[in-house]
Amino acid sequence: MVPTAFALVALKQFVSCTPSEAARQRIRTGVEMLFDRACVGGGWNAGNSIVYGAPLAPHVEPTAIALIALQDEFPNQLIRDSLAWLKLHVENLTAIWSLSWSILSLFLYGIPVGELKRRLADRIGDGSHIRDNAALAVAALALRCGETIHPFALMR
Amino acid sequence: MTTSRRQFVAASAAATGGASTWAWVRGTEGIDVRRPNSRVSILTAADYSCDLEALLLPAIREFQLVVRGKSVLLKPNLVEHVPGKAVNTHPKLIGAAADCFRRLGAKSVVVGEGPGHERDTELVLYETGLECELRNRRISFVDLNRDELVRVKTKADYSGIGHLWLPRTALSADLVVSMPKIKTHHWTGVTFSMKNMFGIVPGMKYGWPKNVLHWHGIHESILDVCATVPIHFVIADGIDAMEGNGPLQGELRKLNRIVLADDPVTADVTCAGLMALNPQAIAHIQEGSRFLGNAESNRIVMIGEAMPKSIEPFNVLPDFRYLLASR
């Protein structure tokens, strides 16, 4: 569902000024797909939400990214539950990738991220121990969240 | 690679009305890396607090592996942290194995994994306690989901995928040690050393949960991956194992065993035996025994402990009852 979420962000961003009916339909399909893949009680993981009748747990990063894709949707119960799940699970989070995406996501919903940014900065230090450039890049964006243009904020 | 067509019928199929019949559309030709004899060792361990290094080191020595001066990749099974569930290869066993290979003179020992479900590998390391274990022992970790990639032609062609982008760390290691968790699995029946190699297939290229391999057939992809990146040694964590709806949501099963082997098929056959399941009914193990390793008892040398005389079969999902019935 993560590729779908990013595709949604791109589609919504690119057609915001000149939305075609085809683009609108494609966006609706993507949104419905995300809703369909949501975990029981809110949130998302990278794959199925239920296997052999047993619900799978959501993960932080896919939940944060799905919420970014849904930022301009009506805040239905699923979105509210997912947001509540993310807020709860980010409380003790220290992993750079998940923390960074959480900051970028929560900020879009007007949730204060100052403490999370401080925690992220502590974790990163001077960045020299981070070997994953993708994590470093997302962390850099998250640390400037609210200070510069948010790269994933949709034009409305 | 040719695309010979043949039919695999598990030995159990006749008895089970064909429940485990598996049709291979493609295959392999000319590859046979089986050795004349393979060795396996079953170790008993009450829990993870015992001195695992003291247990492992003499047992590994018995295999007389050439470790000195070699680069060793330990490939555990890390999926995600699920409290109370025996999902992941235990950090203590991974740490003990790493120290054993260092004591045996390895030039380098790294732990590498590309979790197939949780996309944030660092999070898995923290939550499972592996990060702390590796830090304390000064062992490096490589996220195989995001490692430098090399495009390689698969050395078998069961999946039809032809080529795979694989992590340089896995391709360049002199000694690849698969360290699976002994579990049931809701798609493949079981997950041992061969299925564990899905973790070397990078998520950054193939997505989570490694979707491309699923679409090309899980058993087929397992065979292609294992043919392309050979497993040189296996240390399977069955101290705490999983039964039922594995690999994430099954129940804890105290098996109290570690399986060592110098052959992945031998290891997997032994793990299945410890679960009282029929390895011949597991498609990738049965087909792997044709070219990747030995499954026949007359080509397997047991070192140390024998197989327990009486084993309570592991619970399996209804779709996999033929694994029990065909014993």
Coordinates of C-alpha atoms in Angstrom, one line a residue:
Chain A
M1 CA 0.0 0.0 0.0
V2 CA 3.0 2.4 0.3
P3 CA 3.4 2.7 -3.4
T4 CA -0.3 3.4 -3.7
A5 CA -0.1 6.1 -1.1
F6 CA 2.8 7.8 -2.8
A7 CA 1.0 7.5 -6.2
L8 CA -1.9 9.2 -4.6
V9 CA 0.2 12.1 -3.3
A10 CA 1.6 12.6 -6.8
L11 CA -1.7 12.3 -8.5
K12 CA -3.4 14.7 -6.1
Q13 CA -0.6 17.1 -6.3
F14 CA -0.3 17.2 -10.1
V15 CA -4.0 17.4 -10.9
S16 CA -4.9 19.8 -8.1
C17 CA -5.2 22.7 -10.6
T18 CA -6.7 20.9 -13.5
P19 CA -8.4 17.8 -12.3
S20 CA -9.8 15.5 -15.0
E21 CA -12.6 13.1 -14.5
A22 CA -10.2 10.2 -15.2
A23 CA -7.7 11.5 -12.6
R24 CA -10.5 12.0 -10.1
Q25 CA -11.7 8.4 -10.6
R26 CA -8.1 7.1 -10.3
I27 CA -7.7 9.0 -7.1
R28 CA -10.9 7.6 -5.7
T29 CA -9.8 4.1 -6.6
G30 CA -6.5 4.7 -4.7
V31 CA -8.2 6.1 -1.7
E32 CA -10.7 3.2 -1.5
M33 CA -7.8 0.8 -1.8
L34 CA -6.1 2.3 1.2
F35 CA -9.3 2.2 3.2
D36 CA -9.7 -1.5 2.2
R37 CA -6.2 -2.4 3.3
A38 CA -6.5 -0.7 6.7
C39 CA -5.9 -2.8 9.8
V40 CA -8.6 -3.6 12.2
G41 CA -8.8 -0.6 14.5
G42 CA -6.9 1.7 12.2
G43 CA -3.4 2.0 10.8
W44 CA -1.7 0.1 8.0
N45 CA 1.1 -2.3 7.4
A46 CA 2.9 -3.1 4.1
G47 CA 0.7 -6.0 3.2
N48 CA -2.6 -7.7 4.2
S49 CA -4.5 -6.6 7.2
I50 CA -6.0 -10.0 7.9
V51 CA -4.5 -13.5 7.2
Y52 CA -6.5 -16.6 7.9
G53 CA -9.0 -14.6 9.9
A54 CA -6.4 -13.2 12.2
P55 CA -5.8 -9.5 12.1
L56 CA -2.2 -8.3 11.5
A57 CA -0.8 -5.3 13.4
P58 CA -0.3 -1.9 11.8
H59 CA 3.2 -0.5 11.4
V60 CA 4.3 3.1 12.0
E61 CA 5.8 4.1 8.7
P62 CA 3.0 2.8 6.4
T63 CA 0.5 4.4 8.7
A64 CA 2.3 7.7 8.5
I65 CA 2.5 7.5 4.7
A66 CA -1.1 6.5 4.2
L67 CA -2.2 9.4 6.4
I68 CA -0.1 11.7 4.3
A69 CA -1.9 10.5 1.2
L70 CA -5.3 10.9 2.9
Q71 CA -4.6 14.4 4.4
D72 CA -7.3 16.1 2.2
E73 CA -9.9 13.4 2.7
F74 CA -12.9 13.8 5.0
P75 CA -11.6 12.7 8.4
N76 CA -13.8 9.6 8.8
Q77 CA -13.5 7.2 11.7
L78 CA -10.8 5.2 10.1
I79 CA -8.6 8.2 9.6
R80 CA -9.2 9.4 13.1
D81 CA -8.5 5.9 14.5
S82 CA -5.3 5.7 12.4
L83 CA -4.2 9.1 13.6
A84 CA -4.8 8.1 17.2
W85 CA -2.8 4.9 16.7
L86 CA 0.1 6.7 15.2
K87 CA 0.1 9.3 18.0
L88 CA 0.2 6.6 20.6
H89 CA 2.9 4.5 18.9
V90 CA 5.2 7.4 18.2
E91 CA 5.5 8.2 21.9
N92 CA 8.5 5.9 22.5
L93 CA 9.7 5.6 19.0
T94 CA 13.4 6.2 18.3
A95 CA 14.0 4.5 14.9
I96 CA 14.9 7.3 12.5
W97 CA 12.9 6.2 9.5
S98 CA 9.6 5.7 11.3
L99 CA 10.1 8.8 13.5
S100 CA 10.8 11.0 10.5
W101 CA 7.7 9.9 8.5
S102 CA 5.6 10.3 11.7
I103 CA 6.7 13.9 12.0
L104 CA 6.0 14.6 8.4
S105 CA 2.6 13.0 8.7
L106 CA 1.4 14.3 12.1
F107 CA 2.4 17.9 11.2
L108 CA -0.1 17.8 8.3
Y109 CA -2.9 17.0 10.8
G110 CA -1.9 20.0 13.0
I111 CA -0.4 17.9 15.7
P112 CA 2.6 19.4 17.5
V113 CA 5.8 17.7 16.5
G114 CA 8.4 19.8 18.4
E115 CA 9.3 17.1 20.9
L116 CA 9.4 14.5 18.2
K117 CA 11.8 16.7 16.2
R118 CA 14.1 17.1 19.3
R119 CA 14.1 13.4 19.8
L120 CA 14.9 12.8 16.1
A121 CA 17.8 15.3 16.3
D122 CA 19.2 13.5 19.4
R123 CA 19.0 10.2 17.6
I124 CA 20.7 11.5 14.5
G125 CA 23.5 13.3 16.2
D126 CA 25.9 14.5 13.6
G127 CA 24.5 11.9 11.2
S128 CA 27.8 10.2 10.6
H129 CA 26.6 6.8 11.8
I130 CA 23.6 6.7 9.4
R131 CA 24.5 4.6 6.4
D132 CA 21.1 4.7 4.8
N133 CA 20.9 7.9 2.7
A134 CA 17.2 7.6 2.3
A135 CA 16.7 7.7 6.1
L136 CA 19.1 10.6 6.3
A137 CA 17.2 12.5 3.6
V138 CA 13.8 11.9 5.2
A139 CA 15.1 12.8 8.6
A140 CA 16.5 16.1 7.2
L141 CA 13.1 16.9 5.8
A142 CA 11.4 16.0 9.1
L143 CA 13.8 18.2 11.1
R144 CA 12.8 21.2 9.0
C145 CA 9.1 20.4 9.0
G146 CA 7.2 23.5 9.7
E147 CA 10.1 25.8 8.8
T148 CA 10.2 25.3 5.1
I149 CA 7.9 24.0 2.4
H150 CA 6.5 20.6 3.4
P151 CA 7.3 18.4 0.4
F152 CA 4.3 16.2 1.0
A153 CA 1.7 18.8 1.8
L154 CA -1.0 18.8 -0.8
M155 CA -2.0 22.0 -2.6
R156 CA -5.7 22.7 -1.8
Chain B
M1 CA 18.7 -21.9 -18.5
T2 CA 16.2 -24.3 -20.1
T3 CA 12.6 -24.4 -19.2
S4 CA 12.0 -28.1 -18.9
R5 CA 8.5 -29.0 -18.0
R6 CA 7.8 -31.6 -15.5
Q7 CA 5.4 -32.6 -12.8
F8 CA 6.3 -32.8 -9.2
V9 CA 4.1 -35.0 -7.1
A10 CA 4.9 -35.2 -3.5
A11 CA 5.3 -38.7 -2.1
S12 CA 2.4 -38.0 0.2
A13 CA 0.1 -37.0 -2.5
A14 CA -1.2 -40.4 -3.2
A15 CA -2.1 -41.0 0.4
T16 CA -3.7 -37.6 0.8
G17 CA -5.7 -37.5 -2.4
G18 CA -3.2 -35.2 -4.0
A19 CA -3.3 -32.5 -1.4
S20 CA 0.3 -31.6 -1.9
T21 CA 0.6 -32.1 -5.7
W22 CA 2.8 -29.4 -7.1
A23 CA 3.2 -28.6 -10.8
W24 CA 6.5 -27.0 -11.7
V25 CA 6.2 -25.1 -14.9
R26 CA 9.9 -24.5 -15.2
G27 CA 12.9 -26.0 -13.6
T28 CA 16.6 -26.3 -13.6
E29 CA 19.0 -28.3 -15.7
G30 CA 22.6 -29.2 -15.1
I31 CA 22.9 -27.8 -11.6
D32 CA 23.6 -30.3 -8.8
V33 CA 25.4 -29.0 -5.8
R34 CA 24.7 -31.9 -3.6
R35 CA 27.6 -33.4 -1.8
P36 CA 28.1 -37.1 -1.3
N37 CA 27.1 -36.9 2.3
S38 CA 25.7 -34.1 4.4
R39 CA 26.0 -33.6 8.2
V40 CA 23.5 -32.4 10.7
S41 CA 23.6 -31.8 14.4
I42 CA 20.8 -31.4 16.8
L43 CA 21.6 -29.5 20.0
T44 CA 19.4 -29.3 23.1
A45 CA 19.1 -25.9 24.9
A46 CA 16.6 -25.2 27.6
D47 CA 16.4 -21.5 26.8
Y48 CA 18.3 -18.6 25.5
S49 CA 20.0 -17.8 28.9
C50 CA 22.3 -20.8 28.7
D51 CA 25.8 -20.4 27.4
L52 CA 25.0 -20.6 23.7
E53 CA 28.5 -19.9 22.6
A54 CA 29.8 -22.8 24.7
L55 CA 27.1 -25.0 23.1
L56 CA 27.6 -23.9 19.5
L57 CA 31.4 -23.7 19.2
P58 CA 32.3 -27.3 19.7
A59 CA 29.3 -28.4 17.6
I60 CA 30.4 -26.1 14.7
R61 CA 33.9 -27.3 15.0
E62 CA 32.7 -30.9 14.4
F63 CA 31.7 -29.8 10.9
Q64 CA 35.3 -28.8 10.1
L65 CA 34.2 -25.8 8.1
V66 CA 37.0 -23.8 6.6
V67 CA 36.3 -20.5 8.3
R68 CA 39.7 -19.0 8.8
G69 CA 40.2 -15.8 6.7
K70 CA 36.7 -16.0 5.3
S71 CA 34.0 -13.4 5.3
V72 CA 30.9 -14.7 7.0
L73 CA 27.3 -13.5 6.5
L74 CA 24.9 -14.5 9.2
K75 CA 21.4 -14.3 7.8
P76 CA 18.8 -14.5 10.6
N77 CA 15.0 -14.4 10.2
L78 CA 13.8 -11.0 11.3
V79 CA 10.2 -10.1 10.4
E80 CA 8.8 -7.8 13.0
H81 CA 8.6 -7.7 16.8
V82 CA 5.4 -9.2 18.0
P83 CA 5.4 -9.4 21.8
G84 CA 5.1 -12.9 23.2
K85 CA 5.5 -14.6 19.8
A86 CA 8.5 -16.5 18.6
V87 CA 8.8 -14.7 15.3
N88 CA 12.4 -13.9 15.0
T89 CA 15.7 -15.7 15.3
H90 CA 16.7 -14.9 18.9
P91 CA 19.4 -12.1 19.3
K92 CA 21.3 -14.2 21.8
L93 CA 21.7 -17.0 19.3
I94 CA 22.8 -14.6 16.6
G95 CA 25.3 -13.0 18.8
A96 CA 26.7 -16.3 20.0
A97 CA 27.0 -17.6 16.4
A98 CA 28.8 -14.4 15.4
D99 CA 31.3 -14.9 18.2
C100 CA 31.8 -18.5 17.3
F101 CA 32.7 -17.7 13.7
R102 CA 35.1 -15.0 14.9
R103 CA 36.8 -17.4 17.3
L104 CA 37.1 -19.8 14.4
G105 CA 39.2 -17.2 12.6
A106 CA 36.7 -15.5 10.2
K107 CA 38.1 -12.5 8.5
S108 CA 34.8 -10.7 9.1
V109 CA 31.4 -11.5 10.4
V110 CA 28.3 -9.4 9.6
V111 CA 24.7 -10.0 10.3
G112 CA 22.4 -9.1 7.3
E113 CA 18.7 -9.3 6.8
G114 CA 16.0 -7.6 4.8
P115 CA 12.7 -8.0 6.7
G116 CA 9.9 -8.8 4.5
H117 CA 7.0 -7.2 6.4
E118 CA 8.2 -4.3 8.6
R119 CA 9.8 -1.7 6.2
D120 CA 11.8 0.0 9.0
T121 CA 14.7 -2.4 9.6
E122 CA 16.2 -0.2 12.3
L123 CA 12.9 -0.4 14.2
V124 CA 13.0 -4.2 14.1
L125 CA 16.5 -4.2 15.4
Y126 CA 15.6 -2.0 18.3
E127 CA 12.4 -3.8 19.2
T128 CA 13.8 -7.3 19.0
G129 CA 16.8 -6.4 21.1
L130 CA 19.2 -7.3 18.3
E131 CA 20.6 -3.8 18.0
C132 CA 21.7 -4.0 21.6
E133 CA 23.1 -7.5 21.3
L134 CA 25.1 -6.6 18.2
R135 CA 26.4 -3.3 19.7
N136 CA 27.6 -5.1 22.8
R137 CA 29.4 -7.6 20.8
R138 CA 30.7 -5.1 18.2
I139 CA 29.1 -6.9 15.3
S140 CA 28.1 -5.1 12.1
F141 CA 24.6 -5.2 10.6
V142 CA 23.7 -4.7 7.0
D143 CA 20.1 -3.9 5.9
L144 CA 19.8 -6.2 2.9
N145 CA 16.6 -4.3 1.8
R146 CA 18.8 -1.3 1.1
D147 CA 22.2 -2.6 0.4
E148 CA 24.1 -2.0 -2.9
L149 CA 22.6 -4.2 -5.5
V150 CA 24.0 -6.4 -8.3
R151 CA 22.0 -7.8 -11.1
V152 CA 22.6 -11.5 -11.4
K153 CA 21.2 -14.3 -13.6
T154 CA 19.4 -16.9 -11.5
K155 CA 21.1 -20.2 -11.5
A156 CA 17.7 -22.0 -11.6
D157 CA 14.6 -21.0 -13.5
Y158 CA 11.6 -22.2 -11.5
S159 CA 10.1 -18.8 -11.1
G160 CA 10.7 -17.5 -14.6
I161 CA 12.1 -14.3 -13.2
G162 CA 15.4 -14.8 -15.0
H163 CA 17.4 -12.2 -13.2
L164 CA 17.4 -10.9 -9.6
W165 CA 18.9 -7.7 -8.1
L166 CA 20.7 -9.0 -5.0
P167 CA 22.7 -7.3 -2.2
R168 CA 26.4 -7.2 -2.8
T169 CA 26.9 -8.2 0.8
A170 CA 25.2 -11.6 0.2
L171 CA 26.9 -12.2 -3.1
S172 CA 30.4 -11.4 -1.9
A173 CA 30.3 -13.4 1.4
D174 CA 32.5 -16.4 1.4
L175 CA 30.3 -18.2 3.9
V176 CA 26.5 -17.7 4.0
V177 CA 25.0 -19.0 7.2
S178 CA 21.2 -19.2 7.1
M179 CA 19.8 -18.8 10.7
P180 CA 16.1 -19.4 10.4
K181 CA 13.5 -19.5 13.1
I182 CA 11.7 -22.9 13.0
K183 CA 8.1 -22.0 12.3
T184 CA 5.0 -22.9 10.4
H185 CA 4.1 -20.6 7.6
H186 CA 0.7 -19.8 6.2
W187 CA 1.8 -19.8 2.5
T188 CA 4.6 -22.5 2.4
G189 CA 3.6 -24.7 5.3
V190 CA 6.9 -24.2 7.1
T191 CA 9.8 -21.8 7.0
F192 CA 13.3 -23.0 7.6
S193 CA 16.8 -22.3 6.1
M194 CA 15.7 -22.1 2.4
K195 CA 12.6 -20.0 2.9
N196 CA 14.7 -17.8 5.1
M197 CA 16.7 -16.7 2.1
F198 CA 13.7 -14.6 0.9
G199 CA 15.2 -12.1 3.3
I200 CA 18.2 -11.4 1.0
V201 CA 15.9 -10.2 -1.8
P202 CA 15.8 -6.5 -1.4
G203 CA 12.6 -4.7 -0.6
M204 CA 13.8 -1.5 -2.2
K205 CA 13.7 -3.3 -5.5
Y206 CA 10.9 -5.9 -5.0
G207 CA 8.7 -4.3 -2.5
W208 CA 7.3 -5.4 0.8
P209 CA 6.3 -8.2 1.4
K210 CA 8.6 -9.1 -1.5
N211 CA 5.6 -9.2 -3.7
V212 CA 7.3 -10.0 -7.0
L213 CA 8.5 -13.3 -5.6
H214 CA 5.1 -14.1 -4.3
W215 CA 3.6 -13.5 -7.8
H216 CA 6.2 -15.7 -9.4
G217 CA 5.5 -18.5 -7.0
I218 CA 6.9 -18.8 -3.5
H219 CA 8.3 -22.3 -3.8
E220 CA 9.7 -21.5 -7.2
S221 CA 11.3 -18.3 -6.0
I222 CA 12.8 -20.1 -3.0
L223 CA 14.5 -22.6 -5.3
D224 CA 15.8 -19.8 -7.6
V225 CA 17.2 -17.7 -4.7
C226 CA 18.8 -20.7 -3.0
A227 CA 20.4 -21.9 -6.3
T228 CA 21.8 -18.4 -6.9
V229 CA 23.1 -17.6 -3.4
P230 CA 24.1 -20.9 -1.9
I231 CA 23.7 -21.5 1.8
H232 CA 26.9 -22.9 3.2
F233 CA 25.8 -23.6 6.7
V234 CA 22.6 -23.5 8.8
I235 CA 22.0 -22.7 12.4
A236 CA 18.2 -23.0 12.9
D237 CA 16.7 -21.6 16.0
G238 CA 14.2 -24.0 17.4
I239 CA 14.6 -23.3 21.1
D240 CA 11.4 -21.3 21.0
A241 CA 9.6 -22.3 17.8
M242 CA 6.2 -21.5 16.3
E243 CA 3.2 -23.6 15.4
G244 CA -0.2 -22.9 14.0
N245 CA -0.7 -19.7 12.0
G246 CA 2.9 -18.8 11.4
P247 CA 5.1 -17.0 10.6
L248 CA 3.7 -14.1 12.7
Q249 CA 0.6 -15.1 14.6
G250 CA 1.2 -18.7 15.5
E251 CA 1.6 -20.1 19.0
L252 CA 4.9 -20.5 20.9
R253 CA 6.1 -24.1 20.9
K254 CA 9.0 -24.9 23.2
L255 CA 11.1 -27.2 21.0
N256 CA 14.4 -26.6 22.9
R257 CA 16.5 -27.5 19.9
I258 CA 19.1 -25.9 17.6
V259 CA 19.8 -27.6 14.3
L260 CA 23.2 -27.2 12.6
A261 CA 23.9 -28.5 9.1
D262 CA 26.2 -28.1 6.3
D263 CA 23.4 -28.5 3.8
P264 CA 20.2 -26.5 3.6
V265 CA 18.0 -29.4 2.4
T266 CA 19.3 -31.6 5.1
A267 CA 18.7 -28.9 7.7
D268 CA 15.2 -28.4 6.5
V269 CA 14.4 -32.0 6.4
T270 CA 15.6 -32.3 10.0
C271 CA 13.6 -29.3 11.1
A272 CA 10.5 -30.7 9.6
G273 CA 11.2 -34.0 11.4
L274 CA 11.5 -32.2 14.7
M275 CA 8.0 -30.8 14.0
A276 CA 6.8 -34.3 13.1
L277 CA 5.9 -33.0 9.6
N278 CA 6.6 -34.7 6.3
P279 CA 9.4 -32.8 4.5
Q280 CA 8.6 -34.7 1.3
A281 CA 5.2 -33.0 1.2
I282 CA 6.8 -29.5 1.2
A283 CA 7.3 -28.6 -2.4
H284 CA 10.6 -26.6 -2.3
I285 CA 12.3 -29.0 0.1
Q286 CA 11.3 -32.0 -2.1
E287 CA 12.4 -30.3 -5.3
G288 CA 15.5 -28.9 -3.6
S289 CA 16.6 -32.4 -2.7
R290 CA 17.1 -33.0 -6.5
F291 CA 19.9 -30.5 -6.8
L292 CA 20.5 -28.3 -3.7
G293 CA 21.1 -30.8 -1.0
N294 CA 20.4 -34.2 0.5
A295 CA 17.2 -35.4 1.9
E296 CA 17.8 -39.1 1.8
S297 CA 18.7 -40.6 5.2
N298 CA 21.5 -42.7 3.7
R299 CA 23.2 -39.5 2.6
I300 CA 22.9 -37.7 6.0
V301 CA 25.2 -38.2 8.8
M302 CA 23.9 -37.3 12.2
I303 CA 26.4 -35.7 14.5
G304 CA 25.7 -35.8 18.2
E305 CA 22.2 -36.1 19.4
A306 CA 19.7 -38.3 17.5
M307 CA 16.2 -37.3 16.5
P308 CA 13.9 -37.5 19.5
K309 CA 12.1 -40.8 19.6
S310 CA 8.7 -39.3 20.2
I311 CA 7.5 -35.9 19.0
E312 CA 4.1 -34.3 19.4
P313 CA 3.3 -33.0 15.9
F314 CA 3.2 -29.2 15.5
N315 CA -0.2 -27.7 15.0
V316 CA -0.7 -26.6 11.4
L317 CA -3.4 -24.6 9.6
P318 CA -6.2 -26.7 8.0
D319 CA -4.7 -26.2 4.5
F320 CA -1.5 -27.9 5.6
R321 CA -3.0 -30.9 7.4
Y322 CA -1.5 -33.1 4.7
L323 CA 1.9 -32.4 6.2
L324 CA 0.8 -34.4 9.2
A325 CA -1.4 -37.0 7.6
S326 CA 1.2 -38.2 5.1
R327 CA 3.8 -39.1 7.7

